[in-house]
Coordinates of C-alpha atoms and ligand atoms in Angstrom, one line a residue:
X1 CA -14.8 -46.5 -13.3
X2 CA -13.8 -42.7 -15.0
X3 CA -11.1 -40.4 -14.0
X4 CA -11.4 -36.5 -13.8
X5 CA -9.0 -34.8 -16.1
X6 CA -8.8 -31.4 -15.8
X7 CA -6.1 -28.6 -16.9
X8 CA -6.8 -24.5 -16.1
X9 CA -6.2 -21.8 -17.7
X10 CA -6.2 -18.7 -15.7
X11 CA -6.0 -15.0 -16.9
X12 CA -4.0 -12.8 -14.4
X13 CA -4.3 -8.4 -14.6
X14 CA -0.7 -7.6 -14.0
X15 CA -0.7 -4.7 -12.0
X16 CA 1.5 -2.4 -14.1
X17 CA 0.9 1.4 -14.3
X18 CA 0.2 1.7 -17.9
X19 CA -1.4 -0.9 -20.5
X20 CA 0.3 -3.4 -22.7
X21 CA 1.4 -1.3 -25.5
X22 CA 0.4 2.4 -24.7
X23 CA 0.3 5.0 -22.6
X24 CA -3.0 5.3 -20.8
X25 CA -3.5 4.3 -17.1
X26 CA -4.6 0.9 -15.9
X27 CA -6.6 1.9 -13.2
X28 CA -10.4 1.4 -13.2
X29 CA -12.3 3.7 -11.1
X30 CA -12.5 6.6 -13.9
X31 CA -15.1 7.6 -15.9
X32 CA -15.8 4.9 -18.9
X33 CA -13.6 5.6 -22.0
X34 CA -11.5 8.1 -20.6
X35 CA -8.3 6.0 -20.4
X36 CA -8.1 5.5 -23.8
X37 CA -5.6 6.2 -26.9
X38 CA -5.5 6.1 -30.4
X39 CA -3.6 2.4 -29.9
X40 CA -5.9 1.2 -27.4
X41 CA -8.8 1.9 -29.8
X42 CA -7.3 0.9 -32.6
X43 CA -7.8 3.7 -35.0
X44 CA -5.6 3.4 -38.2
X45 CA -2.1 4.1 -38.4
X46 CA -1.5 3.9 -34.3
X47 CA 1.4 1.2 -33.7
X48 CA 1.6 -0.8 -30.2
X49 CA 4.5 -0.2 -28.4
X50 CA 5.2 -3.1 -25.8
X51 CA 5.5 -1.9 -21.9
X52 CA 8.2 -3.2 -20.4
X53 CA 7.2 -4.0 -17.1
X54 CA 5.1 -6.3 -18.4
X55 CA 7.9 -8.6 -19.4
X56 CA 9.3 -7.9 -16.3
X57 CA 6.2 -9.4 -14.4
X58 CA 6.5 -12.2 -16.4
X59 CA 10.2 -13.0 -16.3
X60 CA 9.4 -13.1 -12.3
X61 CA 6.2 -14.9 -12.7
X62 CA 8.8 -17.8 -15.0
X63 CA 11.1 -17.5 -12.3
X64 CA 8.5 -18.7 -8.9
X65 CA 7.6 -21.5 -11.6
X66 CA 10.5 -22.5 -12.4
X67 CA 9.7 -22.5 -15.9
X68 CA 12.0 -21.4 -19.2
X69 CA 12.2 -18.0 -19.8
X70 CA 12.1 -17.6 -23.6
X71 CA 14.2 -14.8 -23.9
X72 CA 12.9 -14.1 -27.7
X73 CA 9.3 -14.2 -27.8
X74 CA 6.6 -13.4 -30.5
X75 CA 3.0 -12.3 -30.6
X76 CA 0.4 -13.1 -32.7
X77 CA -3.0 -11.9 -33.6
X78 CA -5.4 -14.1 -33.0
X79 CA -9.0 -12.8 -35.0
X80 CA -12.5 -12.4 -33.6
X81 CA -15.6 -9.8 -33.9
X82 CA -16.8 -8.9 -30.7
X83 CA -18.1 -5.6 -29.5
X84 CA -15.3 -4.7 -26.9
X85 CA -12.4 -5.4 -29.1
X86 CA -12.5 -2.3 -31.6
X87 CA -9.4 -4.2 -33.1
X88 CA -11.4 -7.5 -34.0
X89 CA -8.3 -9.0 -33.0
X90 CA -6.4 -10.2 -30.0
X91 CA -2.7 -9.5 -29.7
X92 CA -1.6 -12.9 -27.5
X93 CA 1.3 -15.6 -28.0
X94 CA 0.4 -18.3 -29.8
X95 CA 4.2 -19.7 -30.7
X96 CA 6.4 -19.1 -28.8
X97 CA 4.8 -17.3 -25.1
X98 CA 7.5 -15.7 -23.2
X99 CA 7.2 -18.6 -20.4
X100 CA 6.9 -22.1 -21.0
X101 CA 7.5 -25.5 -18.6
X102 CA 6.7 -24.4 -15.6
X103 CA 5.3 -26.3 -12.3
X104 CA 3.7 -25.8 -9.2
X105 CA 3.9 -27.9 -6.4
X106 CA 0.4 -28.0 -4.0
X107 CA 0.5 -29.7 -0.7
X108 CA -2.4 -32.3 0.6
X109 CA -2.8 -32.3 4.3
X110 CA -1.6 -35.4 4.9
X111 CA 1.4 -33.9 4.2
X112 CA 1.8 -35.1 0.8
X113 CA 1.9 -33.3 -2.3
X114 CA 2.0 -33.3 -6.2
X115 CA 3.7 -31.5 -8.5
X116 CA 1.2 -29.7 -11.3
X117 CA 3.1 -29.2 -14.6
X118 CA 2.5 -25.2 -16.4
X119 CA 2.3 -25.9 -20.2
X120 CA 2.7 -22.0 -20.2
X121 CA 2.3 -18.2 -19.8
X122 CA 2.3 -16.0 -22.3
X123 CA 1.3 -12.4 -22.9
X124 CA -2.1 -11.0 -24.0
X125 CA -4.5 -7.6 -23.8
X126 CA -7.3 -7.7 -22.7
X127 CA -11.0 -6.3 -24.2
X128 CA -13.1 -3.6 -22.7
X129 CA -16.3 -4.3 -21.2
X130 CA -19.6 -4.6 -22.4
X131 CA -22.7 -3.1 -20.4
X132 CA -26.0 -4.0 -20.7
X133 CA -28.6 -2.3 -19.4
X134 CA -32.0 -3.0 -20.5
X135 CA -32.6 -3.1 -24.4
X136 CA -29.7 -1.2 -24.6
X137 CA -25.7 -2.3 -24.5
X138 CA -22.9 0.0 -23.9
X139 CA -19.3 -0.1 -24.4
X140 CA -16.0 0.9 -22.3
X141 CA -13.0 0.6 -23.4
X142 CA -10.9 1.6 -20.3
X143 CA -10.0 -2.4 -19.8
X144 CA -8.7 -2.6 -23.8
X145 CA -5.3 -3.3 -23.7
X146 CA -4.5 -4.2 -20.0
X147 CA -1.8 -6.8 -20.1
X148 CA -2.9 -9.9 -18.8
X149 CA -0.5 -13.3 -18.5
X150 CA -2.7 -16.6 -19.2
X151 CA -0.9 -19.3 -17.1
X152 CA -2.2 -22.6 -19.0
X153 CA -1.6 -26.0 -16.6
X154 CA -1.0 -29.6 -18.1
X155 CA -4.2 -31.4 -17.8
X156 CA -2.8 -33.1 -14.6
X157 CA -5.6 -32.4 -12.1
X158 CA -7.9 -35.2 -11.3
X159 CA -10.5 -34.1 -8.8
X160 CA -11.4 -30.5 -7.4
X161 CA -9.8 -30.5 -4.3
X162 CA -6.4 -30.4 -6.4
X163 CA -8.1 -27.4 -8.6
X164 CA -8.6 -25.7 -5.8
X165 CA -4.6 -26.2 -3.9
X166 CA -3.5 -24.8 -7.1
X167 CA -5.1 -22.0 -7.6
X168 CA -4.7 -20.9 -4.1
X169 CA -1.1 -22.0 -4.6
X170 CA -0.9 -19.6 -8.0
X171 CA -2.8 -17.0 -6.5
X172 CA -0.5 -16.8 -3.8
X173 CA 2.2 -16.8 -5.5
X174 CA 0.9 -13.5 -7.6
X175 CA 0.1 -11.9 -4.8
X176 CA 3.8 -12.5 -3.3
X177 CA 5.6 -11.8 -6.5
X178 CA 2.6 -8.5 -6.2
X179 CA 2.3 -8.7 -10.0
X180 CA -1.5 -8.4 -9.7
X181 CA -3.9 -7.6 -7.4
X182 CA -5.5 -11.5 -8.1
X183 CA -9.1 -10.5 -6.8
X184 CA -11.8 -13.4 -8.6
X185 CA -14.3 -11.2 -7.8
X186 CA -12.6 -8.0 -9.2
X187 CA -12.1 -10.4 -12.1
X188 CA -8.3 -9.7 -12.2
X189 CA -7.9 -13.7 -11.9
X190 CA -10.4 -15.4 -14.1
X191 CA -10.6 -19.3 -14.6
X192 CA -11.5 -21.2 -17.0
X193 CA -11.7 -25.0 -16.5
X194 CA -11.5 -27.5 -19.0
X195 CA -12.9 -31.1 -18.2
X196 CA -13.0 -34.3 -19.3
X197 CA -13.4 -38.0 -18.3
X198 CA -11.8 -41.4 -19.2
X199 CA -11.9 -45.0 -18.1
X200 CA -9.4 -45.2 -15.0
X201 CA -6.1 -46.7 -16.5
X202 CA -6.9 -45.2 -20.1
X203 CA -3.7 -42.9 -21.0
X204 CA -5.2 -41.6 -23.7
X205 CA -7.1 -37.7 -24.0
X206 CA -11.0 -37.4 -24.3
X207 CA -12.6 -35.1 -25.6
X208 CA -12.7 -32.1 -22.9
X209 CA -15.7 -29.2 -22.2
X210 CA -14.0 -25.8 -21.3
X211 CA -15.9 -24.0 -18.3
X212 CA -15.4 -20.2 -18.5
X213 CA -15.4 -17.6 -15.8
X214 CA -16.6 -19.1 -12.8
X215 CA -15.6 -16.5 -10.3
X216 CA -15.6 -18.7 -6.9
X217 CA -14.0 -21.4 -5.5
X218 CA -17.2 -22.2 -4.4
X219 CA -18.6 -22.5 -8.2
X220 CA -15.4 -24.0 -9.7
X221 CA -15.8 -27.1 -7.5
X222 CA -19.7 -27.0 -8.3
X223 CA -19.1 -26.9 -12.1
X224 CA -16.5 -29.4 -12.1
X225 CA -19.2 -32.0 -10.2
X226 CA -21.5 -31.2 -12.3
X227 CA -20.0 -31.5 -15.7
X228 CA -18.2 -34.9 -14.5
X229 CA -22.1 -36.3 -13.6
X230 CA -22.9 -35.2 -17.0
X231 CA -20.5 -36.5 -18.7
X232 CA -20.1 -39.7 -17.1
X233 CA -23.9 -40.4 -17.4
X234 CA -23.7 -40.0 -21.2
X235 CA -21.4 -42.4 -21.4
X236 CA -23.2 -44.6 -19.5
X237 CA -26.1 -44.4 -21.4
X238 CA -24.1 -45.2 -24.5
X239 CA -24.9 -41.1 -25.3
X240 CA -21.1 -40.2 -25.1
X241 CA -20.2 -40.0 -28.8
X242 CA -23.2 -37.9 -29.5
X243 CA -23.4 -35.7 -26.4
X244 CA -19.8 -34.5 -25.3
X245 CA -18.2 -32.9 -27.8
X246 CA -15.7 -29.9 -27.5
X247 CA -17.7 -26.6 -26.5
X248 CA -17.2 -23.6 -24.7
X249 CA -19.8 -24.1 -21.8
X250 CA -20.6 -21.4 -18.9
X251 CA -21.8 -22.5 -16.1
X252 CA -25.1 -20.8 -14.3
X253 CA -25.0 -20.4 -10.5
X254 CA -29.0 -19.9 -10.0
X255 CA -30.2 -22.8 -12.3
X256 CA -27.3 -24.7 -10.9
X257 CA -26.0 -26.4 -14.6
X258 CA -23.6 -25.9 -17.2
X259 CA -24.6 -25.2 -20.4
X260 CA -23.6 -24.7 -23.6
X261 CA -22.2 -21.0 -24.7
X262 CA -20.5 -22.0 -28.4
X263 CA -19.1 -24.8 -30.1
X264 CA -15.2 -24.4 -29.4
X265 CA -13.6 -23.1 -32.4
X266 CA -10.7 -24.9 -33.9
X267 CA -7.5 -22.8 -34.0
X268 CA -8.1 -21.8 -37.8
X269 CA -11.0 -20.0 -36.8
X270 CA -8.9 -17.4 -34.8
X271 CA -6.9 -17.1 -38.4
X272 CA -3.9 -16.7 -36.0
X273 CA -0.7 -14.8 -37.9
X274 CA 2.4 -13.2 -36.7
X275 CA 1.7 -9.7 -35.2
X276 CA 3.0 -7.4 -38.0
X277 CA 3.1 -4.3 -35.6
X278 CA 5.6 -5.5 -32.7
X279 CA 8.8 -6.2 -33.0
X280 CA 9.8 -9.2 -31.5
X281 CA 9.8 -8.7 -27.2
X282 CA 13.9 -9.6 -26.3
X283 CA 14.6 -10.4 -22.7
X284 CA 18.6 -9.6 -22.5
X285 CA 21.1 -11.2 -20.0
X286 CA 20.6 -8.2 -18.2
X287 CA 17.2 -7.7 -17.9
X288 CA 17.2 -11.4 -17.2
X289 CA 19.9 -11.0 -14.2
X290 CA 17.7 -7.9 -12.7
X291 CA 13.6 -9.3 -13.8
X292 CA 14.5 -12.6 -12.3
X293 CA 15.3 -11.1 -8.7
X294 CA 12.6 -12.2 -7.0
X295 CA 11.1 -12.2 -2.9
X296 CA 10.9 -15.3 -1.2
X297 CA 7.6 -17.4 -1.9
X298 CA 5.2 -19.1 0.5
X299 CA 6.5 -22.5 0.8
X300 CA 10.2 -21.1 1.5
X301 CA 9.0 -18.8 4.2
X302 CA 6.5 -21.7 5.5
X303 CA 9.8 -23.8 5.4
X304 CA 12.1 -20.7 6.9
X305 CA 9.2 -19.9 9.8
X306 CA 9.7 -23.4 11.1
X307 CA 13.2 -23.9 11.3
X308 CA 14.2 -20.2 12.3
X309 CA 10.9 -20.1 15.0
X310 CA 10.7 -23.5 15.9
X311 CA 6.8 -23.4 15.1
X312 CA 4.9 -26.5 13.9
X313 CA 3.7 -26.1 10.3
X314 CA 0.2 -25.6 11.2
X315 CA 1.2 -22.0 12.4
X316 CA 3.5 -21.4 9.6
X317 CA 0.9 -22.1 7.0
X318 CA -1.4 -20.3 9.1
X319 CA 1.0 -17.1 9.0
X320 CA 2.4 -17.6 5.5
X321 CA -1.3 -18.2 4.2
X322 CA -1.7 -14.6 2.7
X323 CA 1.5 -12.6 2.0
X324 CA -0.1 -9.8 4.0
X325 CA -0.6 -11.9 7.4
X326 CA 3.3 -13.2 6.2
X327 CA 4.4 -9.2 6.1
X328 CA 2.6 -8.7 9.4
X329 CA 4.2 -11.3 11.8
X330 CA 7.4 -10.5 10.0
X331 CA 7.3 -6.7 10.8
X332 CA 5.8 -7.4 14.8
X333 CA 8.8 -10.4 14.7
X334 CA 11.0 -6.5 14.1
X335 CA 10.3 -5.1 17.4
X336 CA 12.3 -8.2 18.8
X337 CA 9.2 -10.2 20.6
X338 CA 9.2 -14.1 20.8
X339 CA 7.9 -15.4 17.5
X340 CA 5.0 -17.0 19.9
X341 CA 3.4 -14.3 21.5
X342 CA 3.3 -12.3 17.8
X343 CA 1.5 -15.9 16.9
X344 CA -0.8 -15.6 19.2
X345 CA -1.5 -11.8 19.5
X346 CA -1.5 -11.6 15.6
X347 CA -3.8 -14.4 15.2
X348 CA -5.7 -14.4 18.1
X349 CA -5.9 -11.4 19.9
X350 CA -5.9 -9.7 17.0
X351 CA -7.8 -11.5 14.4
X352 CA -10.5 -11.9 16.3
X353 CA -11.2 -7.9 16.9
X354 CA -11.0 -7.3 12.9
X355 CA -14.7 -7.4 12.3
X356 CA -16.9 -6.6 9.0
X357 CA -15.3 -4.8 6.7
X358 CA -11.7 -4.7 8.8
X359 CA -8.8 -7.0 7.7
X360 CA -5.1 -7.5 8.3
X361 CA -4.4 -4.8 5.6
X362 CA -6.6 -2.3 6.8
X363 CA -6.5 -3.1 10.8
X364 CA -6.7 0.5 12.8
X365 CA -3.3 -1.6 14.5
X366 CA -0.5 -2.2 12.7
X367 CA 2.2 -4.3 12.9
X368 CA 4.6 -1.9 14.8
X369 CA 1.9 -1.4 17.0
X370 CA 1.1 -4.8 17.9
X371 CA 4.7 -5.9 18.1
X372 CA 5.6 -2.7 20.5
X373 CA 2.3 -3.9 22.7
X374 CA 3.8 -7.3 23.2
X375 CA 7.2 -5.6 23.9
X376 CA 5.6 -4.1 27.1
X377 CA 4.2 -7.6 28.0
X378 CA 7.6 -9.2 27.7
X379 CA 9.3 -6.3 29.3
X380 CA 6.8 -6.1 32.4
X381 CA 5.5 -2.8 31.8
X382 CA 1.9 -4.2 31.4
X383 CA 0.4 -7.9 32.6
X384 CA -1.2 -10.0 29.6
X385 CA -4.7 -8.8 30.7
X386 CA -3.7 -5.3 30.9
X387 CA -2.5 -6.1 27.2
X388 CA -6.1 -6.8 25.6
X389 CA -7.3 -3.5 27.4
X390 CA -4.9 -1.4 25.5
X391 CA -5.8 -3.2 22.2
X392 CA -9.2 -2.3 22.8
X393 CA -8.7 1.1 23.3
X394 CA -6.5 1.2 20.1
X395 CA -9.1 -0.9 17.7
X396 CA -11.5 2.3 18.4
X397 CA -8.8 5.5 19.5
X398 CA -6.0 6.2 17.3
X399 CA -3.0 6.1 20.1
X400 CA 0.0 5.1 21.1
X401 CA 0.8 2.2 23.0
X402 CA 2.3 4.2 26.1
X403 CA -0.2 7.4 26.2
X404 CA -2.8 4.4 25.9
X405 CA -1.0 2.6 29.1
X406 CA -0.7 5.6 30.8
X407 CA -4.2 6.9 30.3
X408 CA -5.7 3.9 31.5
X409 CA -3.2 3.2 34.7
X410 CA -1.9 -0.2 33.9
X411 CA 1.4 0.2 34.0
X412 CA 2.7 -3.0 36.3
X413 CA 3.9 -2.2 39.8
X414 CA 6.9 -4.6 40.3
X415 CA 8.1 -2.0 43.4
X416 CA 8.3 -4.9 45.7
X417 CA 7.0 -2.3 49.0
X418 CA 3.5 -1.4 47.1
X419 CA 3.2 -5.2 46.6
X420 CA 4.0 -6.5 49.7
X421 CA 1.2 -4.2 51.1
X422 CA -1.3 -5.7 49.6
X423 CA -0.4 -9.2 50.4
X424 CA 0.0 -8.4 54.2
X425 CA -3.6 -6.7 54.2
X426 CA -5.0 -10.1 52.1
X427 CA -3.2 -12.3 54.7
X428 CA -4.7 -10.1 57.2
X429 CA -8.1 -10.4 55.8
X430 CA -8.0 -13.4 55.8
X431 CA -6.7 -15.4 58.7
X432 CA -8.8 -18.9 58.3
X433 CA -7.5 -19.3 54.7
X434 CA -4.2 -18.8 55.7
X435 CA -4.2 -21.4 58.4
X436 CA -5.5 -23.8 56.1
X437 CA -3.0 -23.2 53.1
X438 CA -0.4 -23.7 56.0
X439 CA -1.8 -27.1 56.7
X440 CA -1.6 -28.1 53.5
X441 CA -4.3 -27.0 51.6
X442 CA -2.1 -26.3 48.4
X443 CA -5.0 -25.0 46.3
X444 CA -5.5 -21.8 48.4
X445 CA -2.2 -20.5 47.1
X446 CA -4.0 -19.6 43.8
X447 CA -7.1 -17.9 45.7
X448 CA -4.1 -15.5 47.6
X449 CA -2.9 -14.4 44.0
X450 CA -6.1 -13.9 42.6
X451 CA -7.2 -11.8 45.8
X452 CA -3.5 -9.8 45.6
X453 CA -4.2 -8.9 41.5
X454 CA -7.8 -7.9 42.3
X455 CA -6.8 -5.7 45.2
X456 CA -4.0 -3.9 42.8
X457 CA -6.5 -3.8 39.7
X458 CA -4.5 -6.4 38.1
X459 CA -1.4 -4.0 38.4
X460 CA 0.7 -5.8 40.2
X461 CA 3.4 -8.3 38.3
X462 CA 2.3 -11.4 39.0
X463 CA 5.9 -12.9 38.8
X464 CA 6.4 -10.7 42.3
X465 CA 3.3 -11.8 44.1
X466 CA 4.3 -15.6 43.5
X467 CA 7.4 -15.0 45.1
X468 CA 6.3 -12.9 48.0
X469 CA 3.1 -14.9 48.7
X470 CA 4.9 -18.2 49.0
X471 CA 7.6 -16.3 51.9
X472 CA 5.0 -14.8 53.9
X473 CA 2.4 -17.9 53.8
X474 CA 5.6 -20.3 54.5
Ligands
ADP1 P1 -6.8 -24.1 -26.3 O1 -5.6 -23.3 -26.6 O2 -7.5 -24.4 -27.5 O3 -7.7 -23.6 -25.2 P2 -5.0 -26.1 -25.1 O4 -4.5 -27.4 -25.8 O5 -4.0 -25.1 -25.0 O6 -6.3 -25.6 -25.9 O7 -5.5 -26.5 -23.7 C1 -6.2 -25.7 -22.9 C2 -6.3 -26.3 -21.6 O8 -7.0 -27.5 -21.6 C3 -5.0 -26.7 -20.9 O9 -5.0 -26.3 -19.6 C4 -5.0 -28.2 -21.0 O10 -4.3 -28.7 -19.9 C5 -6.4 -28.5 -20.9 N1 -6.7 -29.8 -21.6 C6 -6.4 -30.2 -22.8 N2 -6.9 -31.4 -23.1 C7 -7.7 -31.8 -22.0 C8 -8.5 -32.9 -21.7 N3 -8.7 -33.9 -22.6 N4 -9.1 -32.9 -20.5 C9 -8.9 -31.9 -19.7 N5 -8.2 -30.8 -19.9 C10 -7.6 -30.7 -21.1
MG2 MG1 -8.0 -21.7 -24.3
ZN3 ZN1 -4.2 3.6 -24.9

């Protein structure tokens, strides 16, 4: 019987507002090759300058991971010839990264979890992007340069479904720390898996086939199968020795295979040397005391929403599951509702009227909004139905909760008089019932409620009508 081994490596865009070691503007959406520099294109004589936000991201990334902050750190420049690097080099840590011994714990749902050791992050720039269209190929260069952090894992995965817990757990944890926008498609988190197999009880390290940009969770679980069949069968045939050696593979979504992309190259090819244009990046005790301030992460608010709401974990992960759903119960939770009717409206209610292209960040109601609409449930200006009217009318009307109340006449009537009206004229109405629900047929009390709401248009508080049904019918 084989084990899986596998250990990521995963390249995160930090979302700083310049690039690595110039000036120019990270952002994406301009015209090819305009946010570009003499650095950035590395024409002669222009010198790298390292941003320091960028070691700020990182000392906070360190931090979430519990990892050592190396607070002298090197980079290196590792060699290669490829049309989006005008450089022919990589600037990137080879020695000593600016984080190192990290882990990550990721949670089964049975509750119990594992603890995935981080070999490392360190710093690196990214190339520019290479278009092809037709016979032709094109370079931009607007990407050369963005600072990216590769956060490399201990090979101490053993099957996909712990792949997959920690890179949701990772990604979340970018996305909380916001040091990068983390969007696989976007390709500002990019995976690369490595994978090998062993006979179950063997200690020892086989040879391992690294998987590059697969840009789903979807695919990474597909590629991992499918390398681990191919693999597994070449042993089996006795193939092994000959077949599975260490190669960079790529892994084709139509044709549904990996397949081999180049033979891995050994460290000497990358003729790695200390950088000889960057001074080395110091992290002092003060920067350290202010880059390691960082926001509570998912598993301490998961933790924190259980014990200060008294939920059950299902809701908390539920609400703790993306840092903007976290940001959005927290600010409804502001306008001093019970932490289960935010639940509910949030994930319910809510949730299920963002449609398409509409999500939590972009919802036409936000969080004040929704919070303020559940204040006027709990404070009796509106019934619960009246509730889902109002978010109606706001999904398509930009409003406010009172005009919207008012416009559409559902404020409550808990004036006792107007009330008791209507449930003498139901009584009235209906003699027979009432003779029957005062010989005991219980059950009609609910048909006298109904009747009251439906008379007042579901105005009335029901809380009132209870009470003054059950005096008049005795
Ligand atoms: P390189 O820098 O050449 O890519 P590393 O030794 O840094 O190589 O390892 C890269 C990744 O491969 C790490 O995530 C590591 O955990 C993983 N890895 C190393 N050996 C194996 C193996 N035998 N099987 C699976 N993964 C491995
Ligand atoms: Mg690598
Ligand atoms: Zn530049």
């Amino acid at each position: 019987m084989f084990e899986t081994v596998i250990g990521l490596e995963v390249h995160v865009q930090l979302n700083t507002k310049t690039k690595l070691f110039c000036s120019c503007a990270t952002s994406f959406n301009h015209k090819q090759n305009t946010n570009t520099c003499p650095t950035c294109l590395a024409l002669p004589g222009a010198l790298p300058v390292l941003n320091k936000e960028v070691l700020h991201k990182s000392v906070m990334l360190g931090t979430a991971l519990e990892a050592t902050i190396n607070q002298v750190s090197y980079f290196d420049r590792k060699s290669y010839f490829y049309p989006d690097s005008p450089s022919a080099y990589q600037i990137t840590q080879l020695y000593t990264p600016v984080v190192e011994h990290g882990k990550l714990r990721i949670d089964f749902e049975d509750g119990s979890h594992k603890t995935i050791r981080i070999n490392r992050a360190h710093i690196e720039a990214d190339a520019g992007k290479n278009i092809h269209e037709g016979d032709i190929s094109k370079v931009d260069l607007n990407r050369a340069g963005t600072p990216l952090l590769e956060i490399v894992s201990e090979p101490d995965m053993r099957n996909s479904e712990e792949v997959i817990l920690y890179l949701k757990k990772l990604h979340s944890i970018i996305r909380y720390l916001d040091i990068g926008d983390a969007n696989m498609q976007e390709g500002s988190f990019r995976v690369d898996v490595n994978v090998s197999i062993r006979p179950k009880g063997d200690e020892k390290l086989y040879t391992r086939v690294e998987i590059k940009n697969i840009n789903s969770f979807k695919f990474i679980q597909k590629a991992i199968e499918l390398e681990v069949a191919r693999q597994s069968e070449a042993w089996e045939d006795g193939v092994y020795d000959k077949e599975i050696c260490q190669e960079t593979r790529l892994f084709d979504q139509t044709k549904q295979e990996t397949r081999s992309m180049r033979g891995k190259e050994e460290a000497a090819d990358y003729r790695y040397f200390p950088e000889p244009d960057l001074l080395k990046a110091v992290v002092t005790d003060a920067m350290m005391t202010e880059f390691s301030v960082i926001p509570e992460l998912p598993d301490q608010k998961m933790t924190r929403f259980v014990s200060e709401y008294g939920m059950n974990e299902y809701s908390a992960s539920v609400l703790t599951s993306s840092v903007e759903m976290a940001h959005y119960f927290e600010a409804m939770m502001a306008c001093g509702i019970s932490a289960k009717n935010a639940l509910t409206w949030l994930t319910t209610e809510l949730q299920g009227r963002l449609k398409g292209e509409m999500n939590i960040t972009n919802s036409p109601v936000d969080a004040e909004k929704l919070g303020f609409l559940v204040k006027r449930i709990e404070d009796g200006t509106i019934s619960g139905k009246a509730a889902k009217d109002v978010l109606d009318y706001l999904m398509e009307n930009d409003s406010d909760v009172d005009s919207v109340i008012e416009k559409l006449g559902l404020k409550q009537v808990s004036d006792t008089g107007a009330i008791e009206a209507i449930c003498d004229a139901v009584i009235a109405a209906n003699p027979d019932k009432a003779e029957e629900y005062r010989s005991g047929k219980d059950k009609l009390f609910g048909f006298f409620v109904g009747q009251v709401m439906k008379e007042s248009k579901g105005s009335a508080n029901p809380q009132t009508v209870n009470e003054l049904l059950k005096a008049k019918l005795g």
